[in-house]
Amino acid sequence: MDHLPPVLSVRGLSVRFLMPGGRRVAAVTGARFDVAAGECLALIGESGCGKSVLASALLGLLPGNAQTAGSALLGDLDLLAADERTLARTVRGRLVGLVPQSPAAHLTPVRTVRSQLEETVAALTATRSRAALRTAAEAAAARAAFPADHLDRHPHELSGGLAQRAATALALVGDAPLLLADEPTTGLDRDLVDRTVDELRRHVDEPSTAHPGGRALLMITHDLAAAARIADRIAVMYAGRIVELADATAFFGDPGPRHPYGRGLLQALPDRAFTPIPGMPPELGDLPDGCAFAARCDRVTDACATQPPPGTVACHHPHVPEDVRA
Amino acid sequence: MLELRSITAGYTRDAPVVRGVSLTVAAGESVGLLGPSGCGKSTLARVAALLHRPDSGTLLLDGAPVRHWRHRAPRDQRTAFGVVFQQARLSADPRLPLSDLIAEPLRATGRGEDAPDRVAELAPAVGLTPDLLTRRPHEVSDGQLQRACLARALVLRPRMLVCDEMTAMLDASTAAALVAAVEDYRAATGAALLAVGHDRTLLERWCDRVVHWDGLS
Ligand SMILES: Nc1ncnc2c1ncn2[C@@H]1O[C@H](COP(=O)(O)OP(=O)(O)O)[C@@H](O)[C@H]1O
Ligand code: SF4
Ligand SMILES: [Mg+2]
């Protein structure tokens, strides 16, 4: 994958919320990562660590009290600098397909899946005739494995799994090079989690005319099993910072995570030690000057009172040091 | 301590979601109830915790048949149970700061004067720091709110805990922390547990015994 330019290239992305009374919430700080065509990057971390804010920044969906810095290049376009008109006309749906957290909330309750798909096809493609819209909508449904005989149903008549597929079908209509999935499996059973992420993986791998190298997928999740199942690479977020970027096989297998936080997360799984990381994450409005994980870390030293240098592992004392791995 | 015999229950008479289900939880025992979502296991959990009246069947609590559910249940039976649900936000009054949320069952049973002591005792047990106790639900994360909901379930010192998908929305570390808090409480008090969920790995690691929904009726 090294020879291909990344689909998405994020550099120094920061988001601050300005709160009443002059308080500032550092929701995202200095995020840096790439996602290539045919690749799935899973962004993992505890709830409230800034994952959804990062996704909203990429889609230009932050509220008015947010300030951003840095860049997020999708081809030549900087998503952070784009105006609302560009975002609405060329980004959302066309360059970035959003698979939402709650499909039920994303689908319009009073209209059938078919009519929503046809409307999206008309909005995002050059298709115009009734017959062509119908065919294109059916093709979109088929791509997401949404059964044709359920197209005339309303969202409330669908199971959780089918609602998720309908939402995925909508996200795929514009044939965007980048898919963004924010917690696509929250609250689903394990079987349904597996099927949902397997389908997302299929959309990453499947070449299309517009994207012969496949699509890029940024999947935001707190479900480590879902990430392990489909991701090529893992980005671990803690207190608004990406503290580790790792190959998924190395992260979940041997040698395992290098940052103490990633290690702690894996050790909390019921098929591993099942021991929680002590304490709770710090408030994003009141972060310490040094490493934000220090209060919970078993490797902390005096050095940790200063911010660890940015890199693939933001830690003064990572597991598996560089020289051992070489 | 709890015995459900051929319970049939649901929301409309002609279409019960639970049909002829039997399940026993011995004193001090932890039982995991495993099943896919929508199968009716939450309804059964609510029957077991005296929150939902079954259409037919028998529920024995310490050998005595239960005759009344919900607010009509005798207080000593109702307060034998502590219940935690999946969606903390749906089960938390948005107007209450976390300390009042935790103390709610004390106030409801006329023991409001115990609130400061019990909240001070329970907050560290579920991993809540003092600054969080003055916040309202919208000012804390899902994980922090679920910690408060667990403290609320423990505040009357129940003899049995019913946890319905307690950790389904939570990250691995918060999930493990909540399970550890439940187990600390059980180790200290000998309380029994009915843990309902769809995650086999979790329930097998957590409980003495795991039963599958399909095997119950
Ligand atoms: N509109 C907003 N104003 C102020 N703070 C916000 C706003 N939206 C999110 N936050 C804060 O940003 C942080 C990160 O939130 P979020 O990205 O939703 O976390 P995650 O998706 O990782 O669970 C949280 O502390 C949250 O309270
Ligand atoms: S920098 Fe120090 S405190 Fe932070 S994770 Fe590394 S060892 Fe732990
Ligand atoms: Mg989120």
Coordinates of C-alpha atoms and ligand atoms in Angstrom, one line a residue:
Chain A
M1 CA 0.0 0.0 0.0
D2 CA 3.0 2.3 0.4
H3 CA 3.1 3.2 -3.3
L4 CA -0.4 4.7 -3.4
P5 CA -1.0 8.2 -2.2
P6 CA -3.4 8.2 0.8
V7 CA -7.0 9.0 0.2
L8 CA -7.2 11.0 3.4
S9 CA -4.2 12.7 5.0
V10 CA -4.7 14.3 8.4
R11 CA -2.0 16.6 9.9
G12 CA -2.1 18.5 13.2
L13 CA -5.8 18.3 13.5
S14 CA -7.0 20.1 16.6
V15 CA -10.5 21.0 17.8
R16 CA -11.3 23.4 20.7
F17 CA -14.7 24.1 22.0
L18 CA -15.1 27.6 23.5
M19 CA -17.4 27.3 26.5
P20 CA -19.3 30.0 28.5
G21 CA -17.0 31.7 31.0
G22 CA -14.0 31.4 28.7
R23 CA -13.3 27.7 29.4
R24 CA -11.8 25.7 26.5
V25 CA -12.4 22.0 25.9
A26 CA -9.5 20.4 24.1
A27 CA -11.5 17.7 22.3
V28 CA -8.9 16.8 19.7
T29 CA -5.2 17.7 19.8
G30 CA -2.6 17.3 17.0
A31 CA -4.1 14.3 15.2
R32 CA -2.0 12.9 12.4
F33 CA -2.8 9.9 10.3
D34 CA -3.4 8.7 6.7
V35 CA -5.9 6.2 5.3
A36 CA -5.1 4.6 1.9
A37 CA -7.4 3.1 -0.7
G38 CA -8.3 -0.5 0.1
E39 CA -7.4 0.1 3.8
C40 CA -9.4 0.2 7.0
L41 CA -8.1 2.3 9.8
A42 CA -10.0 1.8 13.1
L43 CA -10.0 4.7 15.6
I44 CA -10.5 3.2 19.0
G45 CA -10.8 4.7 22.5
E46 CA -13.2 5.2 25.5
S47 CA -16.4 7.2 25.1
G48 CA -15.8 10.9 25.3
C49 CA -12.2 10.7 24.1
G50 CA -12.9 12.8 21.0
K51 CA -13.5 10.3 18.3
S52 CA -16.9 11.7 17.1
V53 CA -15.6 15.2 17.3
L54 CA -12.8 14.2 14.9
A55 CA -15.3 12.7 12.5
S56 CA -17.5 15.8 12.7
A57 CA -14.5 18.0 11.9
L58 CA -13.8 15.9 8.7
L59 CA -17.4 16.4 7.6
G60 CA -17.7 20.1 8.5
L61 CA -20.4 19.3 11.0
L62 CA -18.9 20.9 14.1
P63 CA -21.1 23.3 16.1
G64 CA -20.5 27.1 16.1
N65 CA -18.4 27.2 19.3
A66 CA -15.7 24.9 17.8
Q67 CA -12.3 26.1 16.5
T68 CA -10.2 23.9 14.3
A69 CA -6.5 23.9 13.3
G70 CA -4.4 21.7 11.0
S71 CA -5.4 20.1 7.8
A72 CA -7.2 17.1 6.4
L73 CA -6.4 16.6 2.8
L74 CA -8.7 14.5 0.6
G75 CA -7.0 14.7 -2.8
D76 CA -6.3 18.4 -3.2
L77 CA -9.2 19.5 -1.0
D78 CA -8.6 20.5 2.6
L79 CA -11.7 19.5 4.4
L80 CA -11.0 21.8 7.3
A81 CA -10.7 24.9 5.1
A82 CA -13.6 24.1 2.8
D83 CA -16.7 26.3 2.9
E84 CA -20.2 25.0 3.7
R85 CA -21.2 25.2 0.0
T86 CA -18.3 22.9 -1.0
L87 CA -18.9 20.6 1.9
A88 CA -22.6 20.3 1.1
R89 CA -22.1 20.0 -2.7
T90 CA -19.0 17.9 -3.1
V91 CA -17.9 16.4 0.2
R92 CA -20.8 14.9 2.1
G93 CA -22.0 11.8 0.2
R94 CA -19.7 12.3 -2.8
L95 CA -16.2 12.4 -1.4
V96 CA -17.1 11.0 2.1
G97 CA -19.8 8.5 2.6
L98 CA -21.1 8.5 6.2
V99 CA -22.3 5.3 7.8
P100 CA -24.1 6.7 10.8
Q101 CA -24.0 5.6 14.5
S102 CA -27.7 5.2 14.7
P103 CA -29.3 4.1 11.4
A104 CA -32.8 4.6 12.8
A105 CA -32.0 8.3 13.4
H106 CA -30.4 8.7 9.9
L107 CA -33.4 7.3 8.0
T108 CA -36.5 9.4 7.5
P109 CA -39.2 7.6 9.4
V110 CA -42.2 8.5 7.1
R111 CA -40.7 7.4 3.8
T112 CA -39.8 4.0 2.4
V113 CA -36.3 2.9 1.9
R114 CA -36.8 2.9 -1.9
S115 CA -37.9 6.5 -1.9
Q116 CA -34.9 7.6 0.2
L117 CA -32.5 5.7 -2.0
E118 CA -34.0 7.2 -5.1
E119 CA -33.8 10.7 -3.7
T120 CA -30.2 10.2 -2.7
V121 CA -29.3 8.8 -6.2
A122 CA -31.0 11.9 -7.8
A123 CA -29.1 14.2 -5.4
L124 CA -25.7 12.7 -5.8
T125 CA -25.5 11.4 -9.4
A126 CA -26.5 12.4 -12.9
T127 CA -29.3 9.8 -13.0
R128 CA -32.7 11.5 -13.8
S129 CA -35.3 9.3 -15.5
R130 CA -37.8 7.5 -13.2
A131 CA -36.8 4.1 -14.5
A132 CA -33.1 4.8 -14.2
L133 CA -33.6 6.1 -10.6
R134 CA -35.4 2.9 -9.8
T135 CA -32.7 0.7 -11.2
A136 CA -29.9 2.7 -9.5
A137 CA -31.7 2.5 -6.2
E138 CA -32.1 -1.2 -6.5
A139 CA -28.4 -1.6 -7.4
A140 CA -27.4 0.5 -4.4
A141 CA -29.6 -1.7 -2.1
A142 CA -28.0 -4.8 -3.6
R143 CA -24.5 -3.5 -3.0
A144 CA -25.3 -3.2 0.7
A145 CA -27.0 -6.6 0.7
F146 CA -30.3 -5.0 1.5
P147 CA -33.1 -7.4 0.2
A148 CA -35.1 -6.0 -2.7
D149 CA -38.4 -7.2 -1.3
H150 CA -37.9 -4.9 1.7
L151 CA -37.4 -1.7 -0.3
D152 CA -41.0 -0.6 0.1
R153 CA -40.9 -0.8 3.8
H154 CA -40.6 2.1 6.3
P155 CA -37.6 2.2 8.6
H156 CA -39.6 1.1 11.7
E157 CA -40.6 -2.0 9.9
L158 CA -36.9 -3.1 9.6
S159 CA -34.8 -5.1 12.0
G160 CA -31.7 -3.4 13.4
G161 CA -29.5 -5.3 10.9
L162 CA -31.6 -4.3 7.9
A163 CA -31.8 -0.7 9.1
Q164 CA -28.0 -0.7 9.3
R165 CA -27.8 -2.0 5.7
A166 CA -30.3 0.6 4.5
A167 CA -28.1 3.3 6.0
T168 CA -25.0 1.7 4.5
A169 CA -26.7 1.6 1.1
L170 CA -27.4 5.3 1.3
A171 CA -23.7 5.9 2.3
L172 CA -22.5 4.0 -0.8
V173 CA -24.7 5.8 -3.4
G174 CA -22.2 8.5 -4.1
D175 CA -19.4 6.0 -4.6
A176 CA -17.2 8.1 -2.4
P177 CA -13.5 7.2 -2.1
L178 CA -13.7 7.5 1.7
L179 CA -16.2 5.8 4.0
L180 CA -16.6 7.1 7.5
A181 CA -18.3 4.9 10.0
D182 CA -19.0 6.2 13.5
E183 CA -19.7 3.4 16.0
P184 CA -21.6 1.4 13.3
T185 CA -22.2 -1.5 15.6
T186 CA -23.2 0.0 19.0
G187 CA -25.9 -2.0 20.7
L188 CA -25.9 -4.8 18.1
D189 CA -25.5 -8.5 18.9
R190 CA -22.2 -10.1 18.2
D191 CA -23.5 -12.0 15.2
L192 CA -24.9 -8.7 13.7
V193 CA -21.7 -6.9 14.6
D194 CA -19.7 -9.4 12.7
R195 CA -22.0 -9.2 9.6
T196 CA -22.1 -5.4 9.7
V197 CA -18.3 -5.0 9.8
D198 CA -17.7 -7.8 7.3
E199 CA -19.9 -5.9 4.9
L200 CA -18.0 -2.7 5.5
R201 CA -14.8 -4.6 4.8
R202 CA -16.2 -5.9 1.6
H203 CA -16.9 -2.3 0.4
V204 CA -13.2 -1.5 1.2
D205 CA -11.9 -4.3 -0.8
E206 CA -14.3 -4.2 -3.8
P207 CA -12.8 -2.3 -6.7
S208 CA -15.2 0.0 -8.5
T209 CA -14.8 1.9 -11.8
A210 CA -14.2 5.2 -10.0
H211 CA -11.9 3.5 -7.4
P212 CA -9.9 0.6 -8.8
G213 CA -7.8 0.4 -5.7
G214 CA -10.9 0.0 -3.5
R215 CA -12.3 2.5 -0.9
A216 CA -10.7 3.8 2.3
L217 CA -12.5 3.2 5.5
L218 CA -12.2 5.2 8.8
M219 CA -14.1 3.2 11.4
I220 CA -14.6 4.8 14.8
T221 CA -15.5 2.3 17.5
H222 CA -15.1 1.3 21.1
D223 CA -15.7 -2.3 20.1
L224 CA -12.2 -3.9 20.1
A225 CA -13.4 -7.2 18.6
A226 CA -15.0 -5.4 15.7
A227 CA -11.8 -3.5 15.1
A228 CA -9.7 -6.7 15.3
R229 CA -12.0 -8.3 12.8
I230 CA -11.6 -5.9 9.9
A231 CA -9.0 -3.2 10.5
D232 CA -5.6 -3.1 8.8
R233 CA -4.3 -0.5 11.2
I234 CA -5.3 0.8 14.6
A235 CA -5.3 4.4 15.9
V236 CA -5.7 4.6 19.7
M237 CA -7.1 7.8 21.0
Y238 CA -6.8 9.0 24.6
A239 CA -8.0 12.3 26.0
G240 CA -8.1 13.9 22.5
R241 CA -4.8 12.6 21.2
I242 CA -3.9 9.7 19.0
V243 CA -1.4 8.0 21.3
E244 CA -0.5 5.0 19.1
L245 CA -0.7 4.1 15.5
A246 CA -0.1 0.4 14.9
D247 CA -0.5 -2.5 12.5
A248 CA -3.7 -4.3 13.6
T249 CA -2.0 -7.8 13.6
A250 CA 0.8 -6.6 15.8
F251 CA -1.5 -4.6 18.0
F252 CA -4.0 -7.5 18.8
G253 CA -1.3 -10.2 18.5
D254 CA 2.4 -10.2 19.1
P255 CA 4.1 -7.9 20.3
G256 CA 0.9 -6.2 21.2
P257 CA 0.2 -2.5 21.9
R258 CA 3.2 -0.3 22.8
H259 CA 1.4 2.4 24.6
P260 CA 0.4 1.5 28.2
Y261 CA -3.1 2.8 27.5
G262 CA -3.6 0.4 24.5
R263 CA -2.2 -2.4 26.5
G264 CA -4.6 -1.6 29.4
L265 CA -7.6 -1.6 27.0
L266 CA -6.8 -5.0 25.6
Q267 CA -6.1 -6.5 29.1
A268 CA -9.7 -5.3 30.1
L269 CA -11.3 -7.7 27.6
P270 CA -13.2 -10.6 29.1
D271 CA -11.1 -13.1 27.0
R272 CA -7.9 -11.6 28.4
A273 CA -7.2 -10.5 32.0
F274 CA -10.6 -8.8 32.4
T275 CA -9.0 -6.2 34.7
P276 CA -10.0 -2.5 34.2
I277 CA -7.5 0.3 33.9
P278 CA -7.7 2.0 37.3
G279 CA -9.3 5.4 37.5
M280 CA -11.0 7.4 34.7
P281 CA -9.9 9.6 31.8
P282 CA -9.2 13.2 32.7
E283 CA -11.6 16.0 31.8
L284 CA -10.8 17.5 28.3
G285 CA -11.4 20.9 29.8
D286 CA -8.8 20.4 32.4
L287 CA -5.9 18.4 31.0
P288 CA -2.5 18.1 32.8
D289 CA 0.6 19.7 31.2
G290 CA 2.3 16.3 30.8
C291 CA 1.0 12.9 29.6
A292 CA -2.7 12.7 30.1
F293 CA -2.5 9.0 31.0
A294 CA 0.0 9.6 33.9
A295 CA -2.5 9.3 36.7
R296 CA -3.6 5.8 35.6
C297 CA -0.2 4.5 34.2
D298 CA 1.9 1.8 35.9
R299 CA 5.0 3.0 34.0
V300 CA 4.9 6.6 35.0
T301 CA 8.1 8.4 36.0
D302 CA 9.1 12.1 36.5
A303 CA 9.7 12.3 32.7
C304 CA 6.0 11.9 32.2
A305 CA 5.3 15.4 33.6
T306 CA 6.2 16.7 30.2
Q307 CA 4.2 15.9 27.0
P308 CA 5.7 12.9 25.3
P309 CA 7.0 13.7 21.8
P310 CA 4.6 13.0 19.0
G311 CA 5.3 9.9 16.9
T312 CA 3.8 6.4 16.3
V313 CA 3.7 6.0 20.1
A314 CA 3.3 9.1 22.2
C315 CA 4.9 7.7 25.4
H316 CA 8.1 8.3 27.3
H317 CA 8.4 4.6 28.2
P318 CA 6.6 2.5 25.6
H319 CA 6.5 -1.3 25.8
V320 CA 8.6 -3.1 23.2
P321 CA 11.2 -0.4 22.6
E322 CA 12.3 0.6 19.1
D323 CA 15.7 -1.2 19.3
V324 CA 14.1 -4.6 20.3
R325 CA 11.7 -4.5 17.3
A326 CA 14.4 -3.6 14.7
Chain B
M1 CA -33.4 -17.6 46.4
L2 CA -35.3 -16.9 43.2
E3 CA -37.3 -19.4 41.2
L4 CA -39.2 -18.7 38.0
R5 CA -41.6 -21.5 37.0
S6 CA -43.2 -21.6 33.5
I7 CA -43.4 -17.8 33.2
T8 CA -45.3 -16.4 30.3
A9 CA -45.2 -12.6 29.9
G10 CA -45.4 -9.9 27.3
Y11 CA -47.0 -6.6 26.5
T12 CA -50.2 -7.8 24.7
R13 CA -52.2 -10.8 25.9
D14 CA -52.3 -12.6 22.5
A15 CA -48.5 -12.3 21.7
P16 CA -46.4 -13.1 24.7
V17 CA -42.6 -12.6 24.2
V18 CA -41.7 -15.0 27.1
R19 CA -43.4 -18.4 26.9
G20 CA -43.3 -21.0 29.7
V21 CA -39.8 -20.1 30.8
S22 CA -38.2 -21.6 34.0
L23 CA -35.0 -20.4 35.7
T24 CA -33.6 -20.7 39.2
V25 CA -30.9 -18.5 40.9
A26 CA -29.7 -19.9 44.2
A27 CA -28.7 -17.6 47.1
G28 CA -25.3 -16.1 46.4
E29 CA -25.1 -17.7 42.9
S30 CA -24.4 -15.8 39.7
V31 CA -26.2 -16.9 36.6
G32 CA -25.7 -15.5 33.1
L33 CA -28.7 -15.5 30.8
L34 CA -27.5 -15.6 27.2
G35 CA -29.7 -14.8 24.2
P36 CA -30.0 -12.7 21.0
S37 CA -31.5 -9.2 21.2
G38 CA -35.2 -9.1 21.0
C39 CA -35.7 -12.7 22.3
G40 CA -37.5 -11.6 25.5
K41 CA -34.7 -11.9 28.0
S42 CA -35.1 -8.3 29.2
T43 CA -38.8 -8.9 29.8
L44 CA -37.9 -12.0 31.9
A45 CA -35.4 -10.0 33.8
R46 CA -38.0 -7.4 34.6
V47 CA -40.4 -10.1 35.8
A48 CA -37.7 -11.5 38.0
A49 CA -37.0 -8.1 39.5
L50 CA -40.7 -7.6 40.2
L51 CA -40.9 -4.8 37.6
H52 CA -43.2 -6.6 35.2
R53 CA -46.2 -8.7 36.1
P54 CA -46.3 -12.0 34.1
D55 CA -49.4 -13.3 32.4
S56 CA -49.0 -16.7 34.0
G57 CA -46.5 -18.8 35.9
T58 CA -45.0 -18.7 39.4
L59 CA -42.2 -16.6 40.9
L60 CA -40.8 -17.8 44.3
L61 CA -38.6 -15.4 46.3
D62 CA -36.9 -17.3 49.2
G63 CA -39.5 -20.0 48.8
A64 CA -42.5 -17.7 49.1
P65 CA -44.7 -17.0 46.0
V66 CA -44.7 -13.4 44.8
R67 CA -48.2 -12.1 44.4
H68 CA -47.7 -8.4 43.6
W69 CA -45.4 -6.6 41.2
R70 CA -44.1 -3.1 40.8
H71 CA -45.3 -0.5 43.3
R72 CA -47.8 -3.0 44.7
A73 CA -45.1 -5.5 45.8
P74 CA -44.3 -5.4 49.5
R75 CA -41.3 -3.2 50.2
D76 CA -39.1 -5.9 51.6
Q77 CA -39.5 -7.9 48.4
R78 CA -39.1 -4.9 46.1
T79 CA -35.9 -3.7 47.9
A80 CA -34.4 -7.2 47.7
F81 CA -33.5 -6.4 44.1
G82 CA -31.1 -3.9 42.5
V83 CA -31.4 -3.5 38.7
V84 CA -29.1 -2.0 36.1
F85 CA -30.2 -1.6 32.5
Q86 CA -28.3 -1.2 29.2
Q87 CA -29.3 2.4 28.5
A88 CA -28.2 4.5 31.4
R89 CA -29.6 7.7 29.8
L90 CA -33.1 6.2 29.6
S91 CA -33.1 5.1 33.3
A92 CA -31.7 8.3 34.8
D93 CA -33.7 11.4 35.6
P94 CA -32.0 14.2 33.6
R95 CA -32.7 16.8 36.3
L96 CA -30.9 15.0 39.2
P97 CA -27.2 15.5 40.0
L98 CA -25.5 12.1 40.2
S99 CA -25.5 12.2 44.1
D100 CA -29.3 12.5 44.1
L101 CA -29.6 9.9 41.4
I102 CA -27.7 7.4 43.5
A103 CA -29.7 8.3 46.6
E104 CA -33.1 8.2 44.9
P105 CA -34.2 4.8 46.3
L106 CA -33.2 5.9 49.8
R107 CA -35.5 8.9 49.6
A108 CA -38.3 6.9 48.0
T109 CA -38.2 4.5 51.0
G110 CA -38.1 7.2 53.6
R111 CA -34.4 6.8 54.4
G112 CA -33.2 10.1 53.0
E113 CA -31.1 10.8 56.1
D114 CA -28.8 7.9 55.1
A115 CA -28.1 9.4 51.7
P116 CA -24.8 11.4 52.5
D117 CA -23.1 8.4 54.1
R118 CA -24.2 5.8 51.5
V119 CA -23.3 8.1 48.6
A120 CA -19.9 8.7 50.1
E121 CA -19.4 5.0 50.6
L122 CA -20.6 3.9 47.1
A123 CA -19.0 6.6 44.9
P124 CA -15.5 5.2 45.3
A125 CA -16.7 1.6 45.1
V126 CA -18.0 2.3 41.5
G127 CA -15.1 4.6 40.7
L128 CA -16.8 8.0 40.8
T129 CA -14.8 11.0 41.9
P130 CA -16.4 13.7 44.1
D131 CA -16.4 16.3 41.4
L132 CA -18.7 14.1 39.2
L133 CA -21.3 13.8 41.9
T134 CA -22.6 17.3 41.5
R135 CA -23.1 17.0 37.8
R136 CA -26.3 16.1 35.9
P137 CA -26.5 13.2 33.5
H138 CA -25.9 15.3 30.3
E139 CA -22.6 16.6 31.9
V140 CA -21.0 13.1 32.2
S141 CA -20.1 10.3 29.7
D142 CA -22.1 7.1 29.2
G143 CA -19.6 5.2 31.3
Q144 CA -19.7 7.7 34.2
L145 CA -23.5 7.6 34.1
Q146 CA -23.6 3.8 34.2
R147 CA -21.3 3.9 37.2
A148 CA -23.9 6.1 39.0
C149 CA -26.7 3.8 37.9
L150 CA -24.9 0.8 39.4
A151 CA -24.4 2.8 42.7
R152 CA -28.1 3.5 42.7
A153 CA -28.8 -0.2 42.3
L154 CA -26.6 -1.0 45.3
V155 CA -27.8 1.8 47.6
L156 CA -30.5 -0.3 49.4
R157 CA -28.1 -3.2 49.8
P158 CA -30.0 -5.7 47.6
R159 CA -29.7 -9.4 48.1
M160 CA -30.0 -9.9 44.4
L161 CA -28.7 -7.9 41.4
V162 CA -30.2 -8.0 38.0
C163 CA -27.9 -6.6 35.3
D164 CA -29.5 -6.4 31.8
E165 CA -26.8 -5.7 29.2
M166 CA -25.1 -3.5 31.7
T167 CA -21.9 -3.1 29.7
A168 CA -23.2 -3.3 26.1
M169 CA -22.6 0.3 25.3
L170 CA -19.3 0.7 27.2
D171 CA -15.6 0.4 26.3
A172 CA -13.7 -2.6 27.5
S173 CA -12.1 -0.9 30.5
T174 CA -15.3 0.7 31.8
A175 CA -17.1 -2.6 31.3
A176 CA -14.4 -4.5 33.3
A177 CA -14.5 -1.9 36.0
L178 CA -18.3 -2.2 36.4
V179 CA -18.2 -6.0 36.5
A180 CA -15.4 -5.7 39.2
A181 CA -17.6 -3.4 41.2
V182 CA -20.5 -5.8 41.1
E183 CA -18.2 -8.7 42.1
D184 CA -16.7 -6.7 45.0
Y185 CA -20.2 -6.0 46.3
R186 CA -21.2 -9.7 45.9
A187 CA -18.0 -10.8 47.7
A188 CA -18.8 -8.5 50.6
T189 CA -22.5 -9.2 50.9
G190 CA -23.1 -12.7 49.4
A191 CA -25.7 -11.2 47.0
A192 CA -26.9 -13.3 44.0
L193 CA -26.7 -12.1 40.4
L194 CA -28.7 -12.5 37.2
A195 CA -26.7 -11.1 34.3
V196 CA -28.5 -10.9 31.1
G197 CA -26.6 -10.3 27.8
H198 CA -25.7 -11.4 24.3
D199 CA -21.9 -11.7 24.8
R200 CA -21.0 -15.3 25.6
T201 CA -17.3 -14.5 26.3
L202 CA -18.3 -11.9 28.9
L203 CA -21.0 -14.0 30.6
E204 CA -18.8 -17.1 30.8
R205 CA -16.0 -15.1 32.3
W206 CA -18.3 -13.3 34.7
C207 CA -20.8 -15.8 36.0
D208 CA -20.8 -19.2 37.9
R209 CA -23.2 -20.6 35.3
V210 CA -24.5 -19.5 31.9
V211 CA -27.8 -20.7 30.6
H212 CA -29.0 -20.2 27.0
W213 CA -32.4 -18.6 26.3
D214 CA -33.3 -21.5 23.9
G215 CA -32.9 -24.0 26.7
L216 CA -35.3 -22.4 29.2
S217 CA -38.7 -23.2 27.8
Ligands
LIG1 N1 -20.8 20.9 21.2 C1 -19.9 20.6 22.2 N2 -19.5 21.6 23.0 C2 -18.6 21.3 24.0 N3 -18.0 20.1 24.2 C3 -18.3 19.1 23.4 C4 -19.3 19.3 22.3 N4 -19.4 18.2 21.6 C5 -18.6 17.3 22.2 N5 -17.9 17.9 23.3 C6 -17.0 17.3 24.2 O1 -15.9 16.7 23.4 C7 -15.4 15.5 24.0 C8 -15.3 14.4 23.0 O2 -16.6 14.0 22.6 P1 -16.8 12.9 21.5 O3 -16.0 13.2 20.3 O4 -18.3 12.8 21.3 O5 -16.3 11.6 22.1 P2 -16.3 10.0 21.5 O6 -16.9 10.1 20.2 O7 -14.9 9.6 21.6 O8 -17.2 9.3 22.5 C9 -16.3 15.2 25.2 O9 -15.7 15.7 26.4 C10 -17.5 16.0 24.9 O10 -18.2 16.4 26.1
SF4_2 S1 4.3 8.9 28.9 FE1 4.6 8.1 31.0 S2 2.6 8.2 31.9 FE2 2.3 8.5 29.8 S3 1.8 6.5 29.0 FE3 4.0 6.7 28.8 S4 4.9 5.9 30.6 FE4 2.7 6.2 31.0
MG3 MG -18.8 8.9 19.6

